[in-house]
Tab-separated table of C-alpha atoms in Angstrom:
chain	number	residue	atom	x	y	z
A	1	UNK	CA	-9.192	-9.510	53.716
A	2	UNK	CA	-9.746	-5.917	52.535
A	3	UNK	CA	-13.529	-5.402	53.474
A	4	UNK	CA	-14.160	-2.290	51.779
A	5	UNK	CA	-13.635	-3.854	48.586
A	6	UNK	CA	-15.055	-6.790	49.103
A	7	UNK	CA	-18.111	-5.250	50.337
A	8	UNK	CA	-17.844	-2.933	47.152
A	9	UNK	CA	-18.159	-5.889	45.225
A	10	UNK	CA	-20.728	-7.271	46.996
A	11	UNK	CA	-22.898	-3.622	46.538
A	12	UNK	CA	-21.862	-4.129	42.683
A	13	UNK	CA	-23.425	-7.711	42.790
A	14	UNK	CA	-26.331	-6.799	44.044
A	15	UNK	CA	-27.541	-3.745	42.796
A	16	UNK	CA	-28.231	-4.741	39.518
A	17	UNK	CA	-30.279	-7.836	40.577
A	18	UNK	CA	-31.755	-5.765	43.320
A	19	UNK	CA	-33.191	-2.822	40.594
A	20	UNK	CA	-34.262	-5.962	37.895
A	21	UNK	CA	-36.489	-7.656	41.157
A	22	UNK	CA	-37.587	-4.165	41.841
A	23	UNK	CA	-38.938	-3.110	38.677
A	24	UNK	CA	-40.027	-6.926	37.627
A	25	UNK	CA	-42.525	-6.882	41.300
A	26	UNK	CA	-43.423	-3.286	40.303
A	27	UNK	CA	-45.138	-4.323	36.769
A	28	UNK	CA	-46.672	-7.422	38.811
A	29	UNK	CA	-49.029	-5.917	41.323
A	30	UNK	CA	-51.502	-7.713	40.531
A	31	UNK	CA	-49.827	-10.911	41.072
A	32	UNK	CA	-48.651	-9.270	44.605
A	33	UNK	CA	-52.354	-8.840	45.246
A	34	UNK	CA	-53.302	-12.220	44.188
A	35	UNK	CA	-50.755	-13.924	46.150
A	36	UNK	CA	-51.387	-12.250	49.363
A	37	UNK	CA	-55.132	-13.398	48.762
A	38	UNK	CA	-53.859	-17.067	48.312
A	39	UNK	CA	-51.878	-16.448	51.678
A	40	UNK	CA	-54.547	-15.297	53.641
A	41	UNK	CA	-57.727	-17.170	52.204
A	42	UNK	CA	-59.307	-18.970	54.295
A	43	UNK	CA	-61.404	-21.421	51.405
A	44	UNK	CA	-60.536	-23.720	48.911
A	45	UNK	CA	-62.642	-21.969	46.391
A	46	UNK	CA	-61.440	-18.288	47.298
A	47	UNK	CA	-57.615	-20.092	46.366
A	48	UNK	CA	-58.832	-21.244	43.227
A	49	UNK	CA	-60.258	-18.627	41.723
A	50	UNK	CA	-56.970	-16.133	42.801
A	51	UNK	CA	-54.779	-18.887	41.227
A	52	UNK	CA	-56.938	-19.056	37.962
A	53	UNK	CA	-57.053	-15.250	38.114
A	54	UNK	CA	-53.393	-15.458	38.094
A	55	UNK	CA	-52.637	-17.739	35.401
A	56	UNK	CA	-55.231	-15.423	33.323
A	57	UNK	CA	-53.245	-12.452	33.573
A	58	UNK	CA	-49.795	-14.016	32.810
A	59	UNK	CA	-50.321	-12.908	28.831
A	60	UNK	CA	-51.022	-9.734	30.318
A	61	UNK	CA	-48.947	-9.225	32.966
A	62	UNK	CA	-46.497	-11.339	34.244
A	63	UNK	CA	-44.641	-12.363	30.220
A	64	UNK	CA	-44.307	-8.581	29.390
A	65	UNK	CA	-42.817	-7.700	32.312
A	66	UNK	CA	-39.968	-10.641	32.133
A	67	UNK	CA	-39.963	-9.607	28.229
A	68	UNK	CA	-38.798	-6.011	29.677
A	69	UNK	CA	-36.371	-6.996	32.402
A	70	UNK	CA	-34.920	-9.176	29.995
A	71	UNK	CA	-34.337	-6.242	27.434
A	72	UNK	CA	-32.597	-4.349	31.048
A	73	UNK	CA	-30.684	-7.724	31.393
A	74	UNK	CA	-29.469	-7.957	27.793
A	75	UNK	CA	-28.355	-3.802	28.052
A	76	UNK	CA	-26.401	-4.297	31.239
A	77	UNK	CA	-24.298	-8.045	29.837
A	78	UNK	CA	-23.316	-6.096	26.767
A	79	UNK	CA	-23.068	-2.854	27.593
A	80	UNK	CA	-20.456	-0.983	30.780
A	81	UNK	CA	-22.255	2.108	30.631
A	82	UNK	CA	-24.232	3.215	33.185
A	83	UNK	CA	-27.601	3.701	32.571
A	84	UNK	CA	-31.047	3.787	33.825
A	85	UNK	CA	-33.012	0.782	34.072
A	86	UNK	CA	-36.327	1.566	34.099
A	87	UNK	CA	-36.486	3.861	31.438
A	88	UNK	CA	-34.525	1.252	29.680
A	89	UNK	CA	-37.206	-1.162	30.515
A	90	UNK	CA	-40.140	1.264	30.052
A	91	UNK	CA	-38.925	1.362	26.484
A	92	UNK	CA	-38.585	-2.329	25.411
A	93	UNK	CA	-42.164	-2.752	27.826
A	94	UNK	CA	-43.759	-0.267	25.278
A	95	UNK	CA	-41.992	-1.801	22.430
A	96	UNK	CA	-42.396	-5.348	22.917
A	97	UNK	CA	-46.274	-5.519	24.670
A	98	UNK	CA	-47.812	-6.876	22.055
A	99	UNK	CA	-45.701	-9.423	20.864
A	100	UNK	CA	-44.976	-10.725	24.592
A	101	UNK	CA	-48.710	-10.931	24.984
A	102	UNK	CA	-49.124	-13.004	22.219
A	103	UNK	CA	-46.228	-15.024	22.948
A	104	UNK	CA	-47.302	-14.994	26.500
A	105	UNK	CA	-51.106	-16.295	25.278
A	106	UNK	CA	-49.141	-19.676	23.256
A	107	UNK	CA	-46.729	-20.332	26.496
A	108	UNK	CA	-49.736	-20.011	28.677
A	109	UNK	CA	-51.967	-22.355	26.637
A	110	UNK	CA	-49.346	-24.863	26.056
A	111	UNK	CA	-48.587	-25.041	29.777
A	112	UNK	CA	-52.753	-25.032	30.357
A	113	UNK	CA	-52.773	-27.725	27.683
A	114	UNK	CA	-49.795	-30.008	29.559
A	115	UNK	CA	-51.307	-29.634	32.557
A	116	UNK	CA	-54.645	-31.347	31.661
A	117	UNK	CA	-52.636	-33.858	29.561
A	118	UNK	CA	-50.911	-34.582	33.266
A	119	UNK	CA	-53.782	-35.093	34.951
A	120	UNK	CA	-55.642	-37.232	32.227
A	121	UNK	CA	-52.682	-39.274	31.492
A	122	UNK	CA	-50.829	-39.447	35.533
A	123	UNK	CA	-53.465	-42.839	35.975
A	124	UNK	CA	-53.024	-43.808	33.451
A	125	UNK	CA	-49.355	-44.500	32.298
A	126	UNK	CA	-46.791	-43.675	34.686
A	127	UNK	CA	-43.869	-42.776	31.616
A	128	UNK	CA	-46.698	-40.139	30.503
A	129	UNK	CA	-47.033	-38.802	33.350
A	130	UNK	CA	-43.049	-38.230	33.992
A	131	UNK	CA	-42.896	-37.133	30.376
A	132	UNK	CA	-45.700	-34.679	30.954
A	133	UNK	CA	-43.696	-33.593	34.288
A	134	UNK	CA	-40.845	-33.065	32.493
A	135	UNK	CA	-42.339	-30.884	29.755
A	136	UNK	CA	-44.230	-28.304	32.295
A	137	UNK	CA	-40.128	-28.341	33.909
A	138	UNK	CA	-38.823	-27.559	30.630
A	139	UNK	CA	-41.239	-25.161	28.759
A	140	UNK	CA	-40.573	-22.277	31.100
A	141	UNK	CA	-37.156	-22.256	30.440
A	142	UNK	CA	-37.994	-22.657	26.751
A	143	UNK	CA	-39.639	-19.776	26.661
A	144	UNK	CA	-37.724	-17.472	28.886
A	145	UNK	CA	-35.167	-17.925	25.764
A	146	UNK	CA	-37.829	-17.366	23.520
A	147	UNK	CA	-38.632	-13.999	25.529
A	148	UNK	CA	-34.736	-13.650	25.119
A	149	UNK	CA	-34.789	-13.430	21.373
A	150	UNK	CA	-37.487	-11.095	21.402
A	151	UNK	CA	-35.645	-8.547	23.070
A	152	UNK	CA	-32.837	-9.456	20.916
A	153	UNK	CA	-33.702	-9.673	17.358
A	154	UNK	CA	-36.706	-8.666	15.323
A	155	UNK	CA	-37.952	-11.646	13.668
A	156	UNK	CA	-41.277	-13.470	12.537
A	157	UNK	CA	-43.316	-14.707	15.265
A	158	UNK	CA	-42.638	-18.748	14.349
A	159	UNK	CA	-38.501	-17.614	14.042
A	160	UNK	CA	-38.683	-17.031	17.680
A	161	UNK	CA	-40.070	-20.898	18.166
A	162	UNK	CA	-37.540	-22.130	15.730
A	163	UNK	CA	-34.938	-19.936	16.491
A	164	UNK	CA	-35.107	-20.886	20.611
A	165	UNK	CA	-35.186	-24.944	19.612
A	166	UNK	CA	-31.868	-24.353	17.438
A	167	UNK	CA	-30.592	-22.931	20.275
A	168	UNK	CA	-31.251	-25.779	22.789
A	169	UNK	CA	-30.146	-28.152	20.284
A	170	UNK	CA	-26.917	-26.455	18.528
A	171	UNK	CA	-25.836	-25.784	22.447
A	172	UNK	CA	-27.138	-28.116	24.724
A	173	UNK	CA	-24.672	-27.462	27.368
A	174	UNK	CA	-25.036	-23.523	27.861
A	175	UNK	CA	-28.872	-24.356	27.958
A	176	UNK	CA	-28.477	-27.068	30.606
A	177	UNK	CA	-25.909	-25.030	32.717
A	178	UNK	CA	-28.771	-22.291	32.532
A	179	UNK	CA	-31.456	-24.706	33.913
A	180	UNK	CA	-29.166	-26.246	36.749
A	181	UNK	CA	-27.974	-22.909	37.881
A	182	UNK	CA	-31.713	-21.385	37.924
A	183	UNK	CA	-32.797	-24.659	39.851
A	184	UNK	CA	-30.209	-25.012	42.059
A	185	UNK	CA	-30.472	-21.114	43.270
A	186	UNK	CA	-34.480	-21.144	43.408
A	187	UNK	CA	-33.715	-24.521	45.640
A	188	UNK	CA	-31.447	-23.144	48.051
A	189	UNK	CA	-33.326	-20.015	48.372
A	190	UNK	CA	-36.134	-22.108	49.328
A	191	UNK	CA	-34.043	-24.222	52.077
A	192	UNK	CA	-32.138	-21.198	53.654
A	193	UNK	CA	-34.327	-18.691	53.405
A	194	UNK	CA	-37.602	-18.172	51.226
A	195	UNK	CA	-37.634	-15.078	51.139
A	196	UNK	CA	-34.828	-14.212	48.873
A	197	UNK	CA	-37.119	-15.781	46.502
A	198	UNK	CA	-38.862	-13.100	46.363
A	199	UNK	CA	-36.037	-10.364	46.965
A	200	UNK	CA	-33.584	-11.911	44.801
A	201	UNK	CA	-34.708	-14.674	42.249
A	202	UNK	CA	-36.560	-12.323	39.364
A	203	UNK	CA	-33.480	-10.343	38.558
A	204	UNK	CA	-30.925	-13.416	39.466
A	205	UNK	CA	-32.912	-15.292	36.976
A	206	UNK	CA	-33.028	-13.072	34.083
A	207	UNK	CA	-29.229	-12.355	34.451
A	208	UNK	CA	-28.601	-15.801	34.111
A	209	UNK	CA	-31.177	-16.618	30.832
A	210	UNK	CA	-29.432	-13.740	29.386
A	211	UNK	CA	-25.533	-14.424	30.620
A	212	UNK	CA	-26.231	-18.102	28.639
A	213	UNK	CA	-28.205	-16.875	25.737
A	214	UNK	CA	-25.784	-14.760	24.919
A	215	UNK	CA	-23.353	-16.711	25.460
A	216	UNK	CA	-24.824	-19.085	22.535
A	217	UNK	CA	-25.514	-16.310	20.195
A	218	UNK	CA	-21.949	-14.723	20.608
A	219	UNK	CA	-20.652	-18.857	19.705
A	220	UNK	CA	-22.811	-18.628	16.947
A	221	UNK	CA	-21.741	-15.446	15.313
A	222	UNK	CA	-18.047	-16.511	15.308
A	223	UNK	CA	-18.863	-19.660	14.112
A	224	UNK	CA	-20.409	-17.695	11.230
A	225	UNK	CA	-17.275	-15.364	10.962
A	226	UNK	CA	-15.177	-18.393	11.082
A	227	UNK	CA	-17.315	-20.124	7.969
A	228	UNK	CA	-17.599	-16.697	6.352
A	229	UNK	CA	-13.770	-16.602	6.136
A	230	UNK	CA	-12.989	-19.452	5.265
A	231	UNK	CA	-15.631	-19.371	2.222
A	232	UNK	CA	-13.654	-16.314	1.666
A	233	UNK	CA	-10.654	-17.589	1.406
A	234	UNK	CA	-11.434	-20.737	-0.466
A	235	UNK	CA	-12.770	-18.210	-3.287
A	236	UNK	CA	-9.633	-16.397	-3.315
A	237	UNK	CA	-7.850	-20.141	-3.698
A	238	UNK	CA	-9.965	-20.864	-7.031
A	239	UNK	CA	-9.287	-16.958	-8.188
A	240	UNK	CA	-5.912	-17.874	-8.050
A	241	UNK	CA	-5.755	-21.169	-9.740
């Protein structure tokens, strides 16, 4: 084995999910802060409030910064020029803070509002509950495609909602790949070793939500081509008759 270039190829790997972990931790100090409180708190009550404190700021904080390292992700599957990534992000962050806030405030409620559901309905009916379960699973990866979009295509806020469904349904398989391969990493980095949650996951992550989305939308505009032509062609047909 030739060691130089496989090592070359690990350095290529890993640079670009390395510099998307970077700058996603960098626009989450807060949530650095908060979690290193959780770590180190020594009452229930001092946990609670850092973990409510948390799930406040995710508008805020924590959606526009995946909205931005998504835009970094999107830039480096489509593109094989070099260029920098956070000035790359700092201009979709700019861009796209508003909008990923607001976004950010419906995925946060929704998520606030299956939670509750959960814990009204887990006592009550056990299918509830698992359906409930299943949602607060799902809804995260709803949205990181949601998120996707945003970066992607400018479009009226309820598009994005309708536009993300279509794609789950119109390509069910690309979307579940996405899920299994996010799960299964985040799983193994938690069995081997936990940290490379932290190190690696952010940036693995968004590569892969963007690797599959646009996957989908790439299917999707040569399906279009394909109907386009063949409209086309069918026009030409009657012309001619």
């Amino acid at each position: 084995m030739n060691w130089v270039k496989f090592s070359e190829r690990v350095v290529k790997w890993l640079t670009p999910i390395l510099l998307l972990t970077v700058i996603w931790w960098l626009f989450n100090l807060p949530d650095v802060f908060l979690a290193l409180m959780i770590f180190t708190a020594h009452r229930v009550d001092s946990i609670r409030i850092a973990v409510l404190t948390m799930i406040v700021l995710m508008p805020f904080v924590t959606i526009p910064a995946t909205t931005g390292v998504l835009a970094v992700a999107r830039k480096y599957e489509s593109s094989s020029d070099a260029f920098s990534f956070f000035k790359f992000f700092l201009k979709y962050y700019r861009r796209d803070y508003l909008k990923s806030m607001m976004l950010g405030l419906i995925n946060t409620l929704v998520l606030a509002i299956c939670y509750i559901s959960l814990q009204y309905y887990a006592s009550l009916s056990t299918i509830i509950a698992i359906l409930f379960y299943l949602l607060l699973f799902l809804i995260p990866f709803y949205f990181l495609v949601l998120y996707s979009f945003l970066v992607d295509q400018e479009l009226k806020v309820k598009t994005y909602f309708s536009n993300s469904l279509f794609l789950f349904i119109i390509h069910p398989v690309n979307m579940l790949t996405m899920i299994a391969n996010i799960t299964v990493i985040a799983l193994l980095f938690l069995v081997i070793f936990k940290p490379l949650l932290v190190i690696l996951f952010p940036g693995l992550c968004t590569l892969i939500v963007m690797r599959y989305f646009k996957k989908s939308i790439d299917k999707e505009i040569e399906n279009k081509n394909k109907q386009a032509a063949a409209d086309n062609n069918s026009d030409k047909q009657q012309i001619k008759n």
